[in-house]
Amino acid sequence: MLRRIFIAVGLFLFLGSFASAKVTQLNYTATFGIFGTVGTIQNTLTQNHKTYKIETTVIVEGLAKVLMRSPTEHYVSKGHMENGLMVSDSYQMISTKSDKKVSKEYHINHKGKYVTKRYRKWRNGKLITDRTEKLKFYAKNDLLTLYFNLGNAVKKKGKKYIFKAVGLEKQDGKVQITAPSDADAAPYIKELGTGAMLYAKALIHQKNFRKKKGDILLAVAKDGFISKSVIKDILFYGDAHLNRIK
């Protein structure tokens, strides 16, 4: 259960060789209820006007590391730029825990408008599952670009948006983002503090929420990147918090 929660936190967010590339390092700490600090999330974004690459590593710490059997999570998103937004061409997640390793690798065919997913699982170093399928939906975003694009993709406050992202097959890729108007932002400011360029709420389906649908509150800083987020009502433990430290 804790592993799913920490991955969910880690999914809010985000070296490669690129000509004239700009490299941005974004690090976050994650805290969760009675467990206190449960880890850090390290994100490296490398981009120029044509291409981008995001690498994210989730490092679990303290009691969570013991309870979750020392897991590691690594995510990589690669793609191109369109109208100032990152468009994913490939997305991979590699998860390891104890004697088990899982890889999910997605390739997005924009010309044909379809996505293929390869799922592999190893136990004690032996490959036990290897299957490839075509997803039922097409999306230009993956879970990393969804949040890295947020500051540029949400054009107006006081509106609801529907985005699609690879990595959310259980909800057909759909994510509802609500951007409150300044007049309706008080509940967000109470949770996330003042000074954000944009406040938003993402509605997702996760079985580790008390409700069938879980609210993720987001604060986007003036540089366009998420500065803080709160995952509301996780089981019996309350809220999970993510704070940018770099």
CSV table of C-alpha atoms in Angstrom, one decimal:
chain,number,residue,atom,x,y,z
A,1,MET,CA,0.0,0.0,0.0
A,2,LEU,CA,2.8,2.4,1.0
A,3,ARG,CA,4.5,1.7,-2.3
A,4,ARG,CA,1.5,2.6,-4.3
A,5,ILE,CA,1.1,5.9,-2.4
A,6,PHE,CA,4.7,6.8,-2.8
A,7,ILE,CA,4.6,6.0,-6.6
A,8,ALA,CA,1.5,8.2,-6.9
A,9,VAL,CA,3.4,11.1,-5.3
A,10,GLY,CA,6.3,10.5,-7.4
A,11,LEU,CA,4.0,10.4,-10.5
A,12,PHE,CA,3.0,14.1,-10.0
A,13,LEU,CA,6.3,15.1,-11.2
A,14,PHE,CA,9.3,14.7,-13.4
A,15,LEU,CA,21.0,13.2,-18.9
A,16,GLY,CA,21.3,12.9,-22.3
A,17,SER,CA,23.1,14.7,-25.1
A,18,PHE,CA,21.3,17.6,-26.7
A,19,ALA,CA,22.7,20.4,-28.8
A,20,SER,CA,22.4,23.8,-27.0
A,21,ALA,CA,20.2,22.0,-24.3
A,22,LYS,CA,19.0,23.6,-21.1
A,23,VAL,CA,19.2,21.3,-18.0
A,24,THR,CA,16.8,21.9,-15.1
A,25,GLN,CA,17.1,20.0,-11.9
A,26,LEU,CA,14.0,19.7,-9.8
A,27,ASN,CA,14.1,17.9,-6.5
A,28,TYR,CA,11.2,17.2,-4.0
A,29,THR,CA,10.7,15.8,-0.6
A,30,ALA,CA,7.7,13.6,0.2
A,31,THR,CA,6.0,13.4,3.6
A,32,PHE,CA,3.1,11.2,4.6
A,33,GLY,CA,1.1,11.3,7.8
A,34,ILE,CA,2.6,9.5,10.7
A,35,PHE,CA,5.5,8.3,8.7
A,36,GLY,CA,7.0,11.7,8.3
A,37,THR,CA,9.5,12.1,5.4
A,38,VAL,CA,9.3,9.0,3.3
A,39,GLY,CA,11.7,9.9,0.5
A,40,THR,CA,12.9,12.3,-2.2
A,41,ILE,CA,12.1,12.6,-5.9
A,42,GLN,CA,14.9,13.7,-8.2
A,43,ASN,CA,14.0,15.1,-11.7
A,44,THR,CA,16.3,16.1,-14.5
A,45,LEU,CA,14.8,17.9,-17.5
A,46,THR,CA,17.0,18.4,-20.5
A,47,GLN,CA,15.5,20.2,-23.5
A,48,ASN,CA,16.1,22.5,-26.5
A,49,HIS,CA,13.6,23.9,-29.0
A,50,LYS,CA,13.2,20.6,-30.7
A,51,THR,CA,13.6,17.8,-28.2
A,52,TYR,CA,13.4,17.0,-24.5
A,53,LYS,CA,14.2,14.2,-22.0
A,54,ILE,CA,12.9,13.8,-18.4
A,55,GLU,CA,14.5,11.4,-15.9
A,56,THR,CA,12.9,10.9,-12.6
A,57,THR,CA,14.2,8.8,-9.7
A,58,VAL,CA,12.2,8.0,-6.6
A,59,ILE,CA,14.3,7.3,-3.5
A,60,VAL,CA,12.5,5.8,-0.5
A,61,GLU,CA,13.8,6.6,3.0
A,62,GLY,CA,13.3,5.8,6.7
A,63,LEU,CA,10.5,3.5,7.9
A,64,ALA,CA,8.9,3.5,4.4
A,65,LYS,CA,12.1,2.0,3.0
A,66,VAL,CA,11.9,-0.9,5.5
A,67,LEU,CA,8.2,-1.5,5.1
A,68,MET,CA,8.4,-1.4,1.3
A,69,ARG,CA,11.5,-3.6,1.1
A,70,SER,CA,13.9,-1.0,-0.4
A,71,PRO,CA,12.1,-0.3,-3.6
A,72,THR,CA,13.5,1.9,-6.4
A,73,GLU,CA,11.6,3.7,-9.1
A,74,HIS,CA,13.0,5.2,-12.3
A,75,TYR,CA,11.1,6.9,-15.1
A,76,VAL,CA,12.3,8.2,-18.4
A,77,SER,CA,10.3,10.3,-20.9
A,78,LYS,CA,11.7,11.3,-24.3
A,79,GLY,CA,10.1,13.2,-27.1
A,80,HIS,CA,9.8,16.4,-29.1
A,81,MET,CA,8.5,20.0,-28.7
A,82,GLU,CA,5.3,21.3,-30.3
A,83,ASN,CA,4.1,24.9,-29.7
A,84,GLY,CA,6.1,25.1,-26.4
A,85,LEU,CA,4.7,21.8,-25.1
A,86,MET,CA,6.5,18.5,-24.6
A,87,VAL,CA,5.1,15.7,-26.7
A,88,SER,CA,6.1,12.2,-25.6
A,89,ASP,CA,7.5,9.7,-28.1
A,90,SER,CA,8.5,7.1,-25.5
A,91,TYR,CA,8.0,6.5,-21.8
A,92,GLN,CA,9.5,3.9,-19.5
A,93,MET,CA,9.0,3.0,-15.9
A,94,ILE,CA,11.4,0.5,-14.1
A,95,SER,CA,10.5,-0.7,-10.6
A,96,THR,CA,12.6,-2.9,-8.4
A,97,LYS,CA,11.8,-4.3,-5.0
A,98,SER,CA,13.6,-7.2,-3.2
A,99,ASP,CA,13.8,-10.0,-5.8
A,100,LYS,CA,11.3,-8.5,-8.3
A,101,LYS,CA,11.8,-6.1,-11.2
A,102,VAL,CA,9.1,-4.7,-13.5
A,103,SER,CA,9.5,-2.7,-16.7
A,104,LYS,CA,6.7,-0.9,-18.6
A,105,GLU,CA,7.8,0.6,-21.9
A,106,TYR,CA,5.5,2.7,-24.1
A,107,HIS,CA,6.0,3.8,-27.6
A,108,ILE,CA,3.7,6.5,-29.1
A,109,ASN,CA,3.1,6.5,-32.8
A,110,HIS,CA,1.8,9.9,-33.6
A,111,LYS,CA,1.3,9.4,-37.3
A,112,GLY,CA,-0.9,6.3,-36.7
A,113,LYS,CA,-2.3,7.7,-33.4
A,114,TYR,CA,-1.7,4.6,-31.3
A,115,VAL,CA,0.4,3.5,-28.3
A,116,THR,CA,2.1,0.1,-27.8
A,117,LYS,CA,3.1,-1.1,-24.3
A,118,ARG,CA,5.7,-3.8,-23.5
A,119,TYR,CA,5.4,-5.2,-20.0
A,120,ARG,CA,8.2,-7.3,-18.5
A,121,LYS,CA,8.7,-8.9,-15.1
A,122,TRP,CA,11.7,-10.6,-13.6
A,123,ARG,CA,11.9,-12.6,-10.4
A,124,ASN,CA,15.4,-13.5,-9.0
A,125,GLY,CA,16.9,-12.2,-12.2
A,126,LYS,CA,14.8,-14.6,-14.4
A,127,LEU,CA,12.3,-13.1,-17.0
A,128,ILE,CA,8.9,-14.6,-16.2
A,129,THR,CA,6.6,-12.3,-18.1
A,130,ASP,CA,7.0,-10.5,-21.5
A,131,ARG,CA,4.0,-9.3,-23.4
A,132,THR,CA,3.2,-6.4,-25.8
A,133,GLU,CA,-0.2,-4.9,-26.4
A,134,LYS,CA,-1.7,-1.9,-28.2
A,135,LEU,CA,-3.5,0.5,-25.8
A,136,LYS,CA,-7.2,1.4,-26.3
A,137,PHE,CA,-6.4,5.1,-26.4
A,138,TYR,CA,-3.8,7.5,-27.9
A,139,ALA,CA,-2.2,10.3,-26.0
A,140,LYS,CA,0.5,12.9,-26.6
A,141,ASN,CA,1.3,13.1,-22.9
A,142,ASP,CA,2.8,10.5,-20.5
A,143,LEU,CA,2.6,10.9,-16.7
A,144,LEU,CA,5.7,13.0,-16.6
A,145,THR,CA,4.9,15.4,-19.4
A,146,LEU,CA,1.4,15.8,-18.1
A,147,TYR,CA,2.7,17.6,-15.0
A,148,PHE,CA,5.7,19.2,-16.6
A,149,ASN,CA,3.5,20.8,-19.3
A,150,LEU,CA,0.8,22.0,-16.8
A,151,GLY,CA,2.0,25.6,-16.5
A,152,ASN,CA,1.8,26.0,-20.3
A,153,ALA,CA,-1.1,23.7,-21.2
A,154,VAL,CA,-3.6,25.3,-18.8
A,155,LYS,CA,-4.4,28.6,-20.6
A,156,LYS,CA,-7.3,30.0,-18.6
A,157,LYS,CA,-8.3,29.9,-14.9
A,158,GLY,CA,-11.8,29.0,-13.9
A,159,LYS,CA,-12.0,26.1,-16.3
A,160,LYS,CA,-12.0,22.3,-16.3
A,161,TYR,CA,-9.7,20.5,-18.8
A,162,ILE,CA,-9.5,16.8,-19.9
A,163,PHE,CA,-6.0,15.5,-20.7
A,164,LYS,CA,-4.9,12.1,-21.7
A,165,ALA,CA,-1.7,10.5,-20.5
A,166,VAL,CA,0.1,7.2,-21.2
A,167,GLY,CA,0.5,5.3,-18.0
A,168,LEU,CA,-3.1,5.6,-16.8
A,169,GLU,CA,-4.6,2.6,-18.6
A,170,LYS,CA,-7.1,1.9,-15.8
A,171,GLN,CA,-8.9,5.2,-16.5
A,172,ASP,CA,-8.4,5.1,-20.3
A,173,GLY,CA,-5.7,7.8,-19.9
A,174,LYS,CA,-8.1,10.5,-18.9
A,175,VAL,CA,-7.2,13.1,-16.3
A,176,GLN,CA,-9.5,15.9,-15.3
A,177,ILE,CA,-7.7,19.1,-14.3
A,178,THR,CA,-9.6,21.9,-12.7
A,179,ALA,CA,-7.9,25.4,-12.6
A,180,PRO,CA,-9.9,27.6,-10.2
A,181,SER,CA,-10.4,31.3,-10.8
A,182,ASP,CA,-8.6,33.7,-8.4
A,183,ALA,CA,-11.9,34.2,-6.6
A,184,ASP,CA,-12.2,30.4,-6.0
A,185,ALA,CA,-8.6,29.8,-5.1
A,186,ALA,CA,-8.9,30.2,-1.3
A,187,PRO,CA,-9.1,26.4,-0.5
A,188,TYR,CA,-6.1,25.8,-2.6
A,189,ILE,CA,-4.1,28.6,-0.9
A,190,LYS,CA,-5.0,27.2,2.5
A,191,GLU,CA,-3.5,23.8,1.5
A,192,LEU,CA,-0.6,25.0,-0.8
A,193,GLY,CA,0.3,28.5,0.4
A,194,THR,CA,0.5,31.8,-1.4
A,195,GLY,CA,2.5,32.9,-4.4
A,196,ALA,CA,1.7,30.3,-7.0
A,197,MET,CA,1.3,31.4,-10.6
A,198,LEU,CA,-1.5,28.7,-11.0
A,199,TYR,CA,-3.4,26.4,-8.7
A,200,ALA,CA,-5.0,23.2,-10.0
A,201,LYS,CA,-6.7,20.0,-9.0
A,202,ALA,CA,-6.2,16.7,-10.7
A,203,LEU,CA,-8.9,14.0,-10.4
A,204,ILE,CA,-7.6,10.5,-10.6
A,205,HIS,CA,-8.7,6.9,-9.8
A,206,GLN,CA,-6.5,5.2,-7.2
A,207,LYS,CA,-7.5,2.3,-4.9
A,208,ASN,CA,-5.3,3.7,-2.1
A,209,PHE,CA,-7.7,6.7,-1.7
A,210,ARG,CA,-10.6,6.6,0.7
A,211,LYS,CA,-12.8,7.7,-2.2
A,212,LYS,CA,-13.1,6.0,-5.5
A,213,LYS,CA,-11.5,9.1,-7.0
A,214,GLY,CA,-8.7,11.1,-5.4
A,215,ASP,CA,-7.9,14.8,-5.5
A,216,ILE,CA,-4.4,16.0,-6.1
A,217,LEU,CA,-3.9,19.7,-5.4
A,218,LEU,CA,-1.1,21.4,-7.3
A,219,ALA,CA,0.7,24.7,-7.1
A,220,VAL,CA,2.7,25.9,-10.1
A,221,ALA,CA,5.5,28.4,-9.5
A,222,LYS,CA,6.3,31.3,-11.7
A,223,ASP,CA,8.9,29.3,-13.5
A,224,GLY,CA,6.2,27.0,-14.8
A,225,PHE,CA,7.1,24.0,-12.6
A,226,ILE,CA,5.2,22.5,-9.7
A,227,SER,CA,6.4,23.8,-6.4
A,228,LYS,CA,4.0,21.9,-4.1
A,229,SER,CA,1.3,19.3,-4.2
A,230,VAL,CA,-1.0,17.5,-1.8
A,231,ILE,CA,-2.7,14.2,-2.3
A,232,LYS,CA,-5.9,14.2,-0.3
A,233,ASP,CA,-7.5,11.5,1.8
A,234,ILE,CA,-5.2,8.5,1.5
A,235,LEU,CA,-6.8,5.6,3.3
A,236,PHE,CA,-6.7,6.2,7.1
A,237,TYR,CA,-3.5,8.2,7.1
A,238,GLY,CA,-4.6,11.6,5.8
A,239,ASP,CA,-2.7,13.6,3.2
A,240,ALA,CA,0.6,13.2,1.4
A,241,HIS,CA,2.7,16.3,0.7
A,242,LEU,CA,5.3,17.0,-1.9
A,243,ASN,CA,7.6,20.1,-1.5
A,244,ARG,CA,10.1,21.4,-4.0
A,245,ILE,CA,13.6,21.8,-2.4
A,246,LYS,CA,15.6,22.7,-5.6
